[in-house]
Amino acid sequence: EVQLLESGGGLGQPGGSLRLSCAASGFTFSDYGMTWVRQAPGKGLEWVSLISGNGGNTDYADSVRGRFTISRDNSKNTLYLQMNSLRAEDTAIYYCAKHTSGSYRPSDYWGQGALVTVSS
Amino acid sequence: DIQMTQSPSSLSASVGDRVTITCRASQGISNYLAWYQQKPGKVPKLLIYAASTLQSGVPSRFSGSGSGTDFTLTISSLQPEDVATYYCQKYNTAPITFGPGTKVDIK
């Protein structure tokens, strides 16, 4: 059974940093691209970043480019999102999601989400 | 960047009704279009990918069609458990983009 479990959410200061983790199980992690999607309170879905199975290809939404970094450790079956220079508008539930295959594919499994609140 | 729009933004229909949601891309995206269902307080669920391929385990009352810029999601017979917000997503290139969503409820 595919499972994705996010951790690391919480309260962050404006201008501060947080790191999200997503522990994956139930599939061969390195074979699949992964994505972070966020959802601000009461709003729609916003794609944040993606990474290929071997970590060699990454991409970002303009709203986070230069501030957020996606990475993965295939030996630990874990996906990361390093979030720096946090802004109030980064407040959202952050979901990690597994692609159906490579880098630019839909997401067939989603974690339960990690709430990030940016506030002083 | 390619923009995704959806219509209507919300709809109310009776149980058993046929429901159609439209998604439009500002440029052609071939068939790189997925549909997701998000029930209140729940995680998004993949319904359809490649515009018309039903994800495993999804009821056959859901179907998708379209190519290029215009796409539709159809629920052939609306059920109470279909109350949700539905999002389209284009995924062929970055930025991956979701539509704004269509909220479906029961009349």
Tab-separated table of C-alpha atoms in Angstrom:
chain	number	residue	atom	x	y	z
A	1	GLU	CA	0.000	0.000	0.000
A	2	VAL	CA	1.360	3.383	-1.008
A	3	GLN	CA	1.770	5.738	1.926
A	4	LEU	CA	3.049	9.305	2.032
A	5	LEU	CA	3.514	10.979	5.397
A	6	GLU	CA	4.445	14.640	5.621
A	7	SER	CA	6.114	16.201	8.649
A	8	GLY	CA	7.827	19.442	9.577
A	9	GLY	CA	4.929	21.814	9.286
A	10	GLY	CA	4.125	24.406	11.900
A	11	LEU	CA	4.543	28.076	12.619
A	12	GLY	CA	7.216	29.961	10.722
A	13	GLN	CA	8.287	33.567	11.046
A	14	PRO	CA	8.163	35.918	8.050
A	15	GLY	CA	11.615	35.763	6.537
A	16	GLY	CA	12.312	32.512	8.343
A	17	SER	CA	12.735	28.920	7.238
A	18	LEU	CA	11.018	25.573	7.571
A	19	ARG	CA	11.776	22.167	6.090
A	20	LEU	CA	9.052	19.712	5.166
A	21	SER	CA	9.686	16.004	4.833
A	22	CYS	CA	7.595	13.343	3.151
A	23	ALA	CA	8.296	9.725	4.059
A	24	ALA	CA	7.232	7.331	1.312
A	25	SER	CA	6.515	3.609	1.459
A	26	GLY	CA	4.774	0.913	-0.527
A	27	PHE	CA	6.466	1.602	-3.870
A	28	THR	CA	9.941	1.846	-5.390
A	29	PHE	CA	10.543	5.488	-4.486
A	30	SER	CA	13.381	6.139	-6.918
A	31	ASP	CA	11.243	5.087	-9.894
A	32	TYR	CA	8.798	7.967	-9.542
A	33	GLY	CA	8.738	11.704	-9.821
A	34	MET	CA	7.320	13.563	-6.845
A	35	THR	CA	5.546	16.857	-6.408
A	36	TRP	CA	4.636	19.359	-3.711
A	37	VAL	CA	1.215	21.020	-4.019
A	38	ARG	CA	-0.165	23.568	-1.572
A	39	GLN	CA	-3.609	24.808	-0.684
A	40	ALA	CA	-4.141	28.064	1.138
A	41	PRO	CA	-7.074	28.138	3.567
A	42	GLY	CA	-10.326	28.053	1.611
A	43	LYS	CA	-8.510	28.279	-1.730
A	44	GLY	CA	-7.696	26.009	-4.643
A	45	LEU	CA	-4.723	23.815	-5.405
A	46	GLU	CA	-1.388	25.377	-6.342
A	47	TRP	CA	1.525	23.379	-7.692
A	48	VAL	CA	4.782	24.270	-5.919
A	49	SER	CA	7.613	22.071	-7.193
A	50	LEU	CA	8.488	18.741	-8.767
A	51	ILE	CA	11.497	16.449	-8.860
A	52	SER	CA	12.359	13.502	-11.072
A	53	GLY	CA	12.961	10.011	-9.728
A	54	ASN	CA	16.745	10.337	-9.670
A	55	GLY	CA	16.613	13.922	-8.445
A	56	GLY	CA	18.333	15.239	-11.544
A	57	ASN	CA	15.425	17.359	-12.762
A	58	THR	CA	13.587	19.899	-10.638
A	59	ASP	CA	11.142	22.665	-11.383
A	60	TYR	CA	9.377	25.375	-9.406
A	61	ALA	CA	6.410	27.686	-9.496
A	62	ASP	CA	7.423	31.309	-10.019
A	63	SER	CA	5.920	32.156	-6.613
A	64	VAL	CA	8.556	30.049	-4.795
A	65	ARG	CA	11.490	29.960	-7.202
A	66	GLY	CA	14.674	31.101	-5.483
A	67	ARG	CA	13.156	30.643	-2.022
A	68	PHE	CA	12.157	26.958	-1.915
A	69	THR	CA	14.313	23.939	-2.736
A	70	ILE	CA	12.998	20.462	-3.458
A	71	SER	CA	15.221	17.446	-2.921
A	72	ARG	CA	15.013	13.747	-2.238
A	73	ASP	CA	17.029	11.031	-0.539
A	74	ASN	CA	16.253	7.800	-2.338
A	75	SER	CA	18.198	5.782	0.239
A	76	LYS	CA	15.754	7.021	2.871
A	77	ASN	CA	12.633	7.070	0.649
A	78	THR	CA	12.102	10.675	1.663
A	79	LEU	CA	11.166	13.847	-0.183
A	80	TYR	CA	12.007	17.293	1.170
A	81	LEU	CA	10.966	20.881	0.685
A	82	GLN	CA	13.286	23.500	2.154
A	83	MET	CA	11.354	26.740	2.496
A	84	ASN	CA	13.350	29.943	3.065
A	85	SER	CA	12.402	33.616	3.143
A	86	LEU	CA	8.896	32.667	4.202
A	87	ARG	CA	6.033	35.036	3.454
A	88	ALA	CA	2.519	35.260	4.844
A	89	GLU	CA	1.204	34.083	1.479
A	90	ASP	CA	3.069	30.781	1.932
A	91	THR	CA	0.535	29.854	4.614
A	92	ALA	CA	-1.122	26.676	3.346
A	93	ILE	CA	-1.493	22.952	3.672
A	94	TYR	CA	1.425	21.381	1.797
A	95	TYR	CA	0.807	18.021	0.168
A	96	CYS	CA	3.441	15.712	-1.201
A	97	ALA	CA	2.241	13.581	-4.074
A	98	LYS	CA	3.608	10.738	-6.162
A	99	HIS	CA	3.564	10.960	-9.940
A	100	THR	CA	2.117	8.138	-12.006
A	101	SER	CA	5.546	7.814	-13.603
A	102	GLY	CA	8.191	10.385	-14.670
A	103	SER	CA	8.630	14.075	-14.086
A	104	TYR	CA	5.653	15.651	-15.843
A	105	ARG	CA	2.797	13.394	-14.921
A	106	PRO	CA	-0.343	13.558	-12.800
A	107	SER	CA	-0.300	12.557	-9.141
A	108	ASP	CA	-1.997	9.326	-8.156
A	109	TYR	CA	-1.223	9.255	-4.427
A	110	TRP	CA	-1.229	12.166	-1.994
A	111	GLY	CA	-0.159	12.557	1.606
A	112	GLN	CA	-2.479	13.920	4.255
A	113	GLY	CA	-0.761	17.293	4.179
A	114	ALA	CA	1.300	19.443	6.518
A	115	LEU	CA	-0.007	22.810	7.676
A	116	VAL	CA	2.441	25.690	7.402
A	117	THR	CA	1.482	28.976	9.009
A	118	VAL	CA	3.661	32.018	8.456
A	119	SER	CA	3.021	34.694	11.022
A	120	SER	CA	4.845	36.854	13.505
B	1	ASP	CA	2.425	30.489	-19.094
B	2	ILE	CA	-0.664	28.472	-19.952
B	3	GLN	CA	-3.732	29.436	-17.947
B	4	MET	CA	-6.494	27.006	-17.040
B	5	THR	CA	-10.101	28.095	-16.594
B	6	GLN	CA	-13.113	26.087	-15.464
B	7	SER	CA	-16.829	26.595	-15.788
B	8	PRO	CA	-19.058	26.797	-13.985
B	9	SER	CA	-17.400	27.779	-10.711
B	10	SER	CA	-20.184	25.994	-8.866
B	11	LEU	CA	-23.273	23.996	-9.631
B	12	SER	CA	-26.138	22.383	-7.829
B	13	ALA	CA	-27.831	19.331	-9.322
B	14	SER	CA	-30.195	16.567	-8.291
B	15	VAL	CA	-29.231	12.990	-7.583
B	16	GLY	CA	-29.239	11.114	-10.865
B	17	ASP	CA	-28.600	14.187	-12.996
B	18	ARG	CA	-25.935	14.296	-15.678
B	19	VAL	CA	-23.292	16.884	-14.744
B	20	THR	CA	-20.716	18.397	-17.075
B	21	ILE	CA	-17.753	20.548	-16.077
B	22	THR	CA	-15.641	22.341	-18.655
B	23	CYS	CA	-11.926	23.122	-18.498
B	24	ARG	CA	-10.175	25.323	-21.029
B	25	ALA	CA	-6.445	25.847	-21.590
B	26	SER	CA	-5.171	29.155	-22.962
B	27	GLN	CA	-2.929	27.207	-25.368
B	28	GLY	CA	-3.063	23.690	-26.720
B	29	ILE	CA	-1.905	20.983	-24.322
B	30	SER	CA	-2.708	17.924	-26.445
B	31	ASN	CA	-4.222	15.453	-23.954
B	32	TYR	CA	-1.997	16.247	-20.944
B	33	LEU	CA	-4.999	16.945	-18.758
B	34	ALA	CA	-6.036	15.372	-15.461
B	35	TRP	CA	-9.110	15.743	-13.275
B	36	TYR	CA	-9.086	15.556	-9.483
B	37	GLN	CA	-11.872	15.333	-6.925
B	38	GLN	CA	-11.469	16.895	-3.503
B	39	LYS	CA	-14.160	16.197	-0.961
B	40	PRO	CA	-14.538	18.641	1.942
B	41	GLY	CA	-11.680	18.227	4.385
B	42	LYS	CA	-10.076	15.472	2.322
B	43	VAL	CA	-7.050	14.972	0.118
B	44	PRO	CA	-7.360	15.384	-3.676
B	45	LYS	CA	-8.019	12.183	-5.588
B	46	LEU	CA	-7.004	11.522	-9.183
B	47	LEU	CA	-10.052	10.668	-11.302
B	48	ILE	CA	-8.910	10.912	-14.907
B	49	TYR	CA	-5.600	11.416	-16.702
B	50	ALA	CA	-4.603	11.791	-20.334
B	51	ALA	CA	-7.919	13.644	-20.722
B	52	SER	CA	-10.029	10.503	-20.894
B	53	THR	CA	-8.340	7.605	-19.075
B	54	LEU	CA	-10.165	6.576	-15.927
B	55	GLN	CA	-7.878	6.026	-12.937
B	56	SER	CA	-8.103	2.566	-11.420
B	57	GLY	CA	-10.919	2.239	-8.908
B	58	VAL	CA	-12.846	5.310	-10.046
B	59	PRO	CA	-16.545	4.658	-10.744
B	60	SER	CA	-17.484	4.421	-14.396
B	61	ARG	CA	-20.039	7.231	-14.058
B	62	PHE	CA	-17.049	9.579	-14.353
B	63	SER	CA	-15.707	10.229	-17.840
B	64	GLY	CA	-13.468	12.747	-19.521
B	65	SER	CA	-13.066	13.997	-23.047
B	66	GLY	CA	-11.305	16.631	-25.094
B	67	SER	CA	-7.964	17.504	-26.589
B	68	GLY	CA	-6.030	20.637	-27.368
B	69	THR	CA	-7.677	23.441	-25.423
B	70	ASP	CA	-11.165	22.242	-24.481
B	71	PHE	CA	-11.928	19.445	-22.052
B	72	THR	CA	-14.929	18.137	-20.160
B	73	LEU	CA	-15.538	16.025	-17.078
B	74	THR	CA	-18.913	14.312	-17.027
B	75	ILE	CA	-20.678	12.594	-14.166
B	76	SER	CA	-23.348	10.517	-15.859
B	77	SER	CA	-25.557	10.109	-12.794
B	78	LEU	CA	-24.736	12.336	-9.848
B	79	GLN	CA	-24.543	10.565	-6.484
B	80	PRO	CA	-24.541	12.089	-2.973
B	81	GLU	CA	-20.926	10.982	-2.481
B	82	ASP	CA	-19.887	13.079	-5.501
B	83	VAL	CA	-20.280	16.319	-3.533
B	84	ALA	CA	-16.813	17.803	-3.929
B	85	THR	CA	-14.720	20.373	-5.685
B	86	TYR	CA	-13.310	19.231	-9.028
B	87	TYR	CA	-10.039	20.539	-10.428
B	88	CYS	CA	-8.504	20.135	-13.831
B	89	GLN	CA	-4.705	20.115	-14.150
B	90	LYS	CA	-2.394	20.454	-17.110
B	91	TYR	CA	0.867	18.587	-16.573
B	92	ASN	CA	2.856	18.451	-19.802
B	93	THR	CA	5.285	21.240	-18.908
B	94	ALA	CA	6.076	23.519	-16.001
B	95	PRO	CA	4.433	25.373	-14.547
B	96	ILE	CA	2.015	22.584	-13.738
B	97	THR	CA	-1.295	24.430	-13.478
B	98	PHE	CA	-4.586	23.652	-11.818
B	99	GLY	CA	-7.879	25.171	-12.787
B	100	PRO	CA	-9.695	27.238	-10.135
B	101	GLY	CA	-12.101	24.423	-9.316
B	102	THR	CA	-15.793	23.663	-9.703
B	103	LYS	CA	-17.811	23.055	-6.568
B	104	VAL	CA	-20.564	20.469	-6.998
B	105	ASP	CA	-23.356	19.964	-4.502
B	106	ILE	CA	-26.753	18.322	-4.346
B	107	LYS	CA	-29.920	20.316	-4.949
